Short mmCIF file of C-alpha atoms in Angstrom, two decimals:
data_model
loop_
_atom_site.label_atom_id
_atom_site.label_comp_id
_atom_site.label_asym_id
_atom_site.label_seq_id
_atom_site.Cartn_x
_atom_site.Cartn_y
_atom_site.Cartn_z
CA UNK P 1 -7.69 99.77 78.11
CA UNK P 2 -6.20 98.16 80.99
CA UNK P 3 -2.46 97.64 81.41
CA UNK P 4 -2.34 94.77 80.07
CA UNK P 5 -4.03 95.48 76.98
CA UNK P 6 -1.83 98.12 76.71
CA UNK P 7 1.59 96.09 77.19
CA UNK P 8 -0.08 93.56 74.63
CA UNK P 9 -0.61 96.26 72.01
CA UNK P 10 2.85 97.74 72.47
CA UNK P 11 4.14 94.08 72.10
CA UNK P 12 2.36 93.58 69.14
CA UNK P 13 3.67 96.68 67.39
CA UNK P 14 6.93 95.92 68.70
CA UNK P 15 6.98 92.30 66.45
CA UNK P 16 5.93 94.70 63.58
CA UNK P 17 8.53 97.70 63.72
CA UNK P 18 12.05 96.98 63.68
CA UNK P 19 13.36 99.96 65.47
CA UNK P 20 12.81 101.55 68.85
CA UNK P 21 13.56 104.86 68.89
CA UNK P 22 13.73 107.37 72.06
CA UNK P 23 11.83 110.39 71.39
CA UNK P 24 11.97 112.80 74.29
CA UNK P 25 12.22 110.25 76.90
CA UNK P 26 8.90 107.96 75.17
CA UNK P 27 9.75 104.82 73.12
CA UNK P 28 8.08 104.75 69.95
CA UNK P 29 8.44 102.28 67.19
CA UNK P 30 9.04 102.96 63.66
CA UNK P 31 9.82 100.80 60.48
CA UNK P 32 13.49 100.92 58.93
CA UNK P 33 14.72 102.88 57.10
CA UNK P 34 14.25 106.26 58.63
CA UNK P 35 15.96 109.51 58.44
CA UNK P 36 15.53 112.53 61.05
CA UNK P 37 13.22 113.99 58.51
CA UNK P 38 10.91 111.35 58.52
CA UNK P 39 11.10 111.08 61.99
CA UNK P 40 9.51 114.60 62.24
CA UNK P 41 7.44 113.84 59.47
CA UNK P 42 5.57 111.27 61.30
CA UNK P 43 5.73 112.78 64.82
CA UNK P 44 4.01 116.22 62.98
CA UNK P 45 6.81 118.59 63.93
CA UNK P 46 7.98 121.18 61.43
CA UNK P 47 11.68 120.86 61.23
CA UNK P 48 12.71 124.58 60.84
CA UNK P 49 11.74 125.37 64.32
CA UNK P 50 13.20 122.79 66.29
CA UNK P 51 16.70 121.41 67.06
CA UNK P 52 17.70 117.89 67.19
CA UNK P 53 20.14 115.80 69.29
CA UNK P 54 20.77 112.26 68.36
CA UNK P 55 22.43 110.32 70.99
CA UNK P 56 23.73 113.31 72.97
CA UNK P 57 25.12 114.55 69.24
CA UNK P 58 23.42 117.47 67.70
CA UNK P 59 22.11 116.69 64.05
CA UNK P 60 22.71 119.72 61.82
CA UNK P 61 19.32 120.79 60.05
CA UNK P 62 21.61 119.62 56.50
CA UNK P 63 21.81 116.26 57.82
CA UNK P 64 17.93 115.70 57.92
CA UNK P 65 17.17 113.76 55.27
CA UNK P 66 20.48 112.11 55.09
CA UNK P 67 20.83 110.65 58.78
CA UNK P 68 19.25 107.53 59.25
CA UNK P 69 17.63 106.10 62.62
CA UNK P 70 19.11 102.68 64.35
CA UNK P 71 17.41 100.95 66.48
CA UNK P 72 18.13 102.20 70.41
CA UNK P 73 18.51 105.38 69.03
CA UNK P 74 17.88 108.23 71.32
CA UNK P 75 16.51 111.94 69.65
CA UNK P 76 16.04 114.60 71.80
CA UNK P 77 13.44 117.45 69.94
CA UNK P 78 13.95 120.90 71.25
CA UNK P 79 12.60 124.27 70.57
CA UNK P 80 12.18 127.71 72.46
CA UNK P 81 9.44 128.53 74.70
CA UNK P 82 9.25 131.34 77.11
CA UNK P 83 11.58 131.42 80.19
CA UNK P 84 13.04 134.30 81.76
CA UNK P 85 16.07 134.28 84.15
CA UNK R 1 29.68 153.20 102.04
CA UNK R 2 28.98 157.15 101.39
CA UNK R 3 31.91 156.50 99.03
CA UNK R 4 31.48 153.52 97.27
CA UNK R 5 27.64 154.46 96.52
CA UNK R 6 28.40 158.19 95.49
CA UNK R 7 27.36 157.91 91.80
CA UNK R 8 30.26 159.35 88.99
CA UNK R 9 29.96 162.62 87.35
CA UNK R 10 29.94 162.27 83.69
CA UNK R 11 31.81 163.06 80.76
CA UNK R 12 31.07 166.63 79.25
CA UNK R 13 30.43 163.69 75.77
CA UNK R 14 27.79 162.62 77.45
CA UNK R 15 25.49 165.91 78.45
CA UNK R 16 25.96 167.12 75.14
CA UNK R 17 23.95 166.42 72.31
CA UNK R 18 20.14 165.56 72.18
CA UNK R 19 17.66 168.04 74.31
CA UNK R 20 15.10 165.55 74.11
CA UNK R 21 15.47 163.36 77.21
CA UNK R 22 13.80 159.92 75.62
CA UNK R 23 16.56 160.07 72.97
CA UNK R 24 19.37 160.95 75.34
CA UNK R 25 19.07 157.69 77.34
CA UNK R 26 18.78 155.74 73.60
CA UNK R 27 19.86 157.07 70.37
CA UNK R 28 23.14 158.72 71.94
CA UNK R 29 23.40 156.11 74.48
CA UNK R 30 23.27 152.76 73.02
CA UNK R 31 23.88 149.76 74.92
CA UNK R 32 26.43 147.62 72.82
CA UNK R 33 27.17 144.09 73.79
CA UNK R 34 29.74 141.93 71.80
CA UNK R 35 29.67 144.06 69.27
CA UNK R 36 25.67 144.72 68.67
CA UNK R 37 24.11 147.99 69.21
CA UNK R 38 20.87 148.57 71.17
CA UNK R 39 18.69 151.39 72.09
CA UNK R 40 16.53 149.82 75.31
CA UNK R 41 18.96 149.00 78.14
CA UNK R 42 15.86 146.70 79.28
CA UNK R 43 15.76 142.77 78.53
CA UNK R 44 12.53 141.02 79.56
CA UNK R 45 12.20 137.56 79.76
CA UNK R 46 9.50 135.72 78.34
CA UNK R 47 8.13 132.99 81.11
CA UNK R 48 5.12 133.21 83.64
CA UNK R 49 2.91 134.96 81.20
CA UNK R 50 -0.77 133.87 81.25
CA UNK R 51 -0.19 132.98 77.35
CA UNK R 52 2.11 133.95 74.17
CA UNK R 53 -0.07 136.95 73.40
CA UNK R 54 0.25 138.88 76.56
CA UNK R 55 3.67 138.20 76.49
CA UNK R 56 3.83 139.68 72.85
CA UNK R 57 2.07 142.84 73.88
CA UNK R 58 4.37 143.23 77.12
CA UNK R 59 7.50 143.20 75.27
CA UNK R 60 5.97 145.72 72.78
CA UNK R 61 4.88 147.81 76.18
CA UNK R 62 8.31 147.52 77.62
CA UNK R 63 10.52 148.52 74.46
CA UNK R 64 12.81 145.70 75.10
CA UNK R 65 14.86 144.85 71.73
CA UNK R 66 16.27 141.44 73.28
CA UNK R 67 13.85 138.45 75.06
CA UNK R 68 15.24 136.13 76.97
CA UNK R 69 14.23 132.32 76.14
CA UNK R 70 14.29 128.83 77.04
CA UNK R 71 15.29 125.42 75.04
CA UNK R 72 12.70 122.54 76.14
CA UNK R 73 11.32 119.23 74.45
CA UNK R 74 8.99 119.58 72.15
CA UNK R 75 5.23 118.43 72.95
CA UNK R 76 5.22 115.02 71.32
CA UNK R 77 1.45 114.35 72.09
CA UNK R 78 0.06 118.11 70.56
CA UNK R 79 3.00 119.32 67.83
CA UNK R 80 0.74 121.79 66.66
CA UNK R 81 0.25 123.40 70.06
CA UNK R 82 1.30 127.64 70.00
CA UNK R 83 5.16 128.52 69.71
CA UNK R 84 6.39 131.42 71.03
CA UNK R 85 8.11 132.17 67.54
CA UNK R 86 4.61 132.34 66.28
CA UNK R 87 4.01 135.59 69.07
CA UNK R 88 7.23 137.06 69.71
CA UNK R 89 9.13 137.12 66.31
CA UNK R 90 13.20 136.43 66.37
CA UNK R 91 13.17 138.82 63.38
CA UNK R 92 11.33 141.99 65.69
CA UNK R 93 13.71 141.19 68.86
CA UNK R 94 17.10 139.26 69.50
CA UNK R 95 16.60 136.10 71.20
CA UNK R 96 18.51 135.38 74.18
CA UNK R 97 18.63 132.01 74.75
CA UNK R 98 19.08 131.07 78.45
CA UNK R 99 20.14 127.77 80.66
CA UNK R 100 17.61 128.85 83.35
CA UNK R 101 17.41 125.24 84.69
CA UNK R 102 20.71 124.06 84.52
CA UNK R 103 22.46 123.00 87.35
CA UNK R 104 26.04 121.55 85.68
CA UNK R 105 28.44 123.07 83.20
CA UNK R 106 27.62 120.13 81.11
CA UNK R 107 23.58 120.67 81.36
CA UNK R 108 24.15 124.31 80.14
CA UNK R 109 26.91 123.97 77.08
CA UNK R 110 24.42 121.41 75.81
CA UNK R 111 21.15 123.18 75.88
CA UNK R 112 22.98 126.17 74.49
CA UNK R 113 24.48 124.26 71.51
CA UNK R 114 21.24 123.55 70.95
CA UNK R 115 19.83 126.68 71.06
CA UNK R 116 22.41 127.84 68.33
CA UNK R 117 21.05 124.97 66.03
CA UNK R 118 17.70 125.40 66.83
CA UNK R 119 18.18 129.87 66.05
CA UNK R 120 21.41 129.70 64.62
CA UNK R 121 22.32 132.67 67.21
CA UNK R 122 25.77 132.42 69.33
CA UNK R 123 24.88 135.14 71.80
CA UNK R 124 23.78 133.36 74.60
CA UNK R 125 22.92 133.83 78.37
CA UNK R 126 24.62 131.29 80.62
CA UNK R 127 23.21 130.44 84.24
CA UNK R 128 24.52 127.57 85.98
CA UNK R 129 22.30 126.82 89.28
CA UNK R 130 23.85 125.78 92.46
CA UNK R 131 20.29 125.91 94.91
CA UNK R 132 16.93 124.93 94.49
CA UNK R 133 15.69 126.70 97.06
CA UNK R 134 18.01 130.48 96.34
CA UNK R 135 18.10 129.43 92.72
CA UNK R 136 21.72 131.38 93.39
CA UNK R 137 24.35 130.37 90.54
CA UNK R 138 27.22 127.75 90.91
CA UNK R 139 29.72 129.86 90.36
CA UNK R 140 32.47 127.18 90.07
CA UNK R 141 30.39 125.16 87.44
CA UNK R 142 29.23 128.58 86.11
CA UNK R 143 33.35 129.94 84.69
CA UNK R 144 33.72 126.08 83.85
CA UNK R 145 31.18 126.29 81.80
CA UNK R 146 31.65 129.59 80.10
CA UNK R 147 35.01 128.76 79.43
CA UNK R 148 33.36 125.83 77.59
CA UNK R 149 31.04 128.21 75.62
CA UNK R 150 33.66 130.69 74.63
CA UNK R 151 35.93 127.83 73.19
CA UNK R 152 33.19 126.88 71.27
CA UNK R 153 32.53 129.86 69.45
CA UNK R 154 29.67 131.12 71.92
CA UNK R 155 29.03 134.89 73.06
CA UNK R 156 28.37 134.49 76.73
CA UNK R 157 26.59 136.81 78.74
CA UNK R 158 26.52 135.38 82.07
CA UNK R 159 24.18 135.25 85.33
CA UNK R 160 26.33 135.19 88.52
CA UNK R 161 26.88 136.22 92.43
CA UNK R 162 27.76 139.54 93.36
CA UNK R 163 30.95 138.39 94.13
CA UNK R 164 33.33 141.48 92.57
CA UNK R 165 35.98 138.86 92.11
CA UNK R 166 33.94 136.25 90.13
CA UNK R 167 32.83 138.78 88.35
CA UNK R 168 36.38 140.01 87.28
CA UNK R 169 37.32 135.78 86.48
CA UNK R 170 34.40 135.95 84.11
CA UNK R 171 35.10 139.38 82.40
CA UNK R 172 38.74 137.73 82.27
CA UNK R 173 38.09 134.64 80.32
CA UNK R 174 35.76 136.19 77.81
CA UNK R 175 32.19 136.97 79.03
CA UNK R 176 30.86 139.78 76.95
CA UNK R 177 28.25 140.86 80.04
CA UNK R 178 28.28 140.35 83.59
CA UNK R 179 24.79 139.95 85.31
CA UNK R 180 24.51 139.54 88.93
CA UNK R 181 21.80 139.28 90.75
CA UNK R 182 20.29 141.88 92.67
CA UNK R 183 17.95 139.66 94.61
CA UNK R 184 17.28 135.67 94.17
CA UNK R 185 15.36 135.21 91.06
CA UNK R 186 11.80 135.56 90.81
CA UNK R 187 11.94 136.91 94.59
CA UNK R 188 10.73 140.68 93.86
CA UNK R 189 12.85 142.12 96.82
CA UNK R 190 14.95 144.89 94.97
CA UNK R 191 18.14 145.90 94.95
CA UNK R 192 19.89 144.19 97.92
CA UNK R 193 23.29 144.66 97.16
CA UNK R 194 24.00 148.06 96.03
CA UNK R 195 27.76 148.33 97.37
CA UNK R 196 28.42 144.91 95.60
CA UNK R 197 26.63 145.96 92.13
CA UNK R 198 28.28 149.37 92.37
CA UNK R 199 31.75 147.51 92.85
CA UNK R 200 30.94 145.38 89.87
CA UNK R 201 29.78 148.23 87.43
CA UNK R 202 33.66 149.98 88.58
CA UNK R 203 35.64 147.64 87.32
CA UNK R 204 33.96 145.94 84.52
CA UNK R 205 34.86 146.96 80.88
CA UNK R 206 31.77 144.86 79.46
CA UNK R 207 28.38 145.90 80.22
CA UNK R 208 26.70 144.86 83.60
CA UNK R 209 23.25 144.08 84.19
CA UNK R 210 21.20 143.26 86.96
CA UNK R 211 19.84 139.97 85.99
CA UNK R 212 17.08 139.51 88.94
CA UNK R 213 15.37 140.47 91.63
CA UNK R 214 13.42 143.72 90.47
CA UNK R 215 10.46 143.85 91.48
CA UNK R 216 8.89 147.10 90.98
CA UNK R 217 9.89 150.17 89.11
CA UNK R 218 11.77 152.07 91.35
CA UNK R 219 14.17 148.56 91.88
CA UNK R 220 14.63 149.33 88.06
CA UNK R 221 15.79 152.73 88.52
CA UNK R 222 18.00 152.22 91.26
CA UNK R 223 20.10 149.47 89.34
CA UNK R 224 20.12 151.71 86.30
CA UNK R 225 21.28 155.04 88.64
CA UNK R 226 23.95 152.67 90.41
CA UNK R 227 25.40 153.03 86.64
CA UNK R 228 24.68 149.39 85.44
CA UNK R 229 24.16 149.26 81.82
CA UNK R 230 20.92 147.33 81.64
CA UNK R 231 18.50 145.48 84.08
CA UNK R 232 16.79 141.82 83.11
CA UNK R 233 13.87 141.11 84.55
CA UNK R 234 10.70 138.77 84.26
CA UNK R 235 8.74 138.29 87.09
CA UNK R 236 8.33 141.85 87.90
CA UNK R 237 6.38 142.62 84.73
CA UNK R 238 4.69 138.71 84.44
CA UNK R 239 3.35 138.90 87.93
CA UNK R 240 2.12 142.12 87.99
CA UNK R 241 -1.92 142.52 88.21
CA UNK R 242 -1.56 144.39 84.90
CA UNK R 243 1.90 143.17 82.89
CA UNK R 244 1.00 145.66 79.95
CA UNK R 245 1.17 148.46 82.41
CA UNK R 246 3.86 147.24 84.27
CA UNK R 247 5.94 146.46 81.39
CA UNK R 248 5.60 150.74 80.39
CA UNK R 249 6.49 151.47 83.82
CA UNK R 250 9.86 149.23 83.93
CA UNK R 251 10.52 151.34 80.39
CA UNK R 252 10.43 154.93 81.79
CA UNK R 253 12.02 153.60 85.06
CA UNK R 254 15.05 152.07 83.37
CA UNK R 255 15.26 155.05 81.07
CA UNK R 256 15.03 157.49 83.97
CA UNK R 257 17.20 155.52 86.18
CA UNK R 258 20.17 155.83 83.12
CA UNK R 259 19.53 159.06 82.87
CA UNK R 260 19.64 160.37 86.30
CA UNK R 261 22.99 158.12 86.54
CA UNK R 262 24.29 160.09 83.21
CA UNK R 263 23.21 163.32 85.20
CA UNK R 264 25.23 162.49 88.01
CA UNK R 265 23.16 163.10 91.06
CA UNK R 266 23.62 165.64 93.89
CA UNK R 267 25.99 164.83 97.22
CA UNK R 268 23.69 164.01 100.33
CA UNK R 269 24.16 166.46 103.08
CA UNK R 270 22.87 165.86 106.67
CA UNK R 271 20.93 169.19 107.18
CA UNK R 272 18.96 171.28 105.06
CA UNK R 273 19.87 173.64 102.41
CA UNK R 274 17.45 176.35 101.34
CA UNK R 275 16.34 176.36 97.57
CA UNK R 276 15.91 179.99 97.66
CA UNK R 277 18.14 182.80 98.16
CA UNK R 278 18.89 184.41 102.04
CA UNK R 279 20.07 187.88 100.21
CA UNK R 280 16.63 190.14 100.23
CA UNK R 281 14.61 188.66 102.50
CA UNK R 282 12.08 191.03 104.03
#
């Protein structure tokens, strides 16, 4: 796929989807309304083993269902990996 | 220097009890960090292994009860990739989230707040690096981050330089374990600073663990013979040709070093002293 085509598809997608959410540094497009739990489901990530930051603030697990995402939100989804000193 | 390196003689209490050597170094001589009791004095990292299965086997072979873990972004393109927790269970091991790779106090604090949310653990290892080539700690940033974390309810084990004054400052602000490097992270150079490590051990009222520099079993034993309360290592096991064998070696080295420290070594002499009596010589 050429860069131009990818760009066109992206803008096409942008036109249909209301919100741009930056997840782990990648721009993704979603329909509103969307909760944190909904975001995890659409990304195929199990919520139990991760921690989430929304616009630099930690989202408690208990709020995954209730917190709604807004256009332009920056989300970080992290988990534990192997690491030493 | 000889005085600084001379090892302490133990209280009678430590010499009493179990005759089984392994038990003496574990059951009756636990490592206590922030009120948590551990029988192993070896902490291992979980980086650099071939895969998580090898990592889990090495952890088992080392006898470690605490493993350090890193906090990183989930891979969005493959969210079902194998996860550390599926191999090294947080039910079995105490997970010690660390801030390896952080170069500012803010990054370190942000990382550990996320770690606490992901795992629910307040015992953490702070590490604020100051230089990419040596991975030496940035001590002013480390002190600042430690204070922020302690005020936020964390129990902070802290990677630090081998400066006894810095170590004392960290203890004074409430760090629960002091973790000076024995040599640069991942270098495997062994304990390059026995005098400084010993000075830190002598003054500290919280556990002191050598956090970096161990390359092989004798290095771990040296750290323990200096009176350290424990040793943290990663590369020495993960990059050994046979990590499992090295994990076992490290387990024994830490126990041996601890027992040698508790036993109180003989004095060094400049000349020979015969081991057989001279009286009755034919």
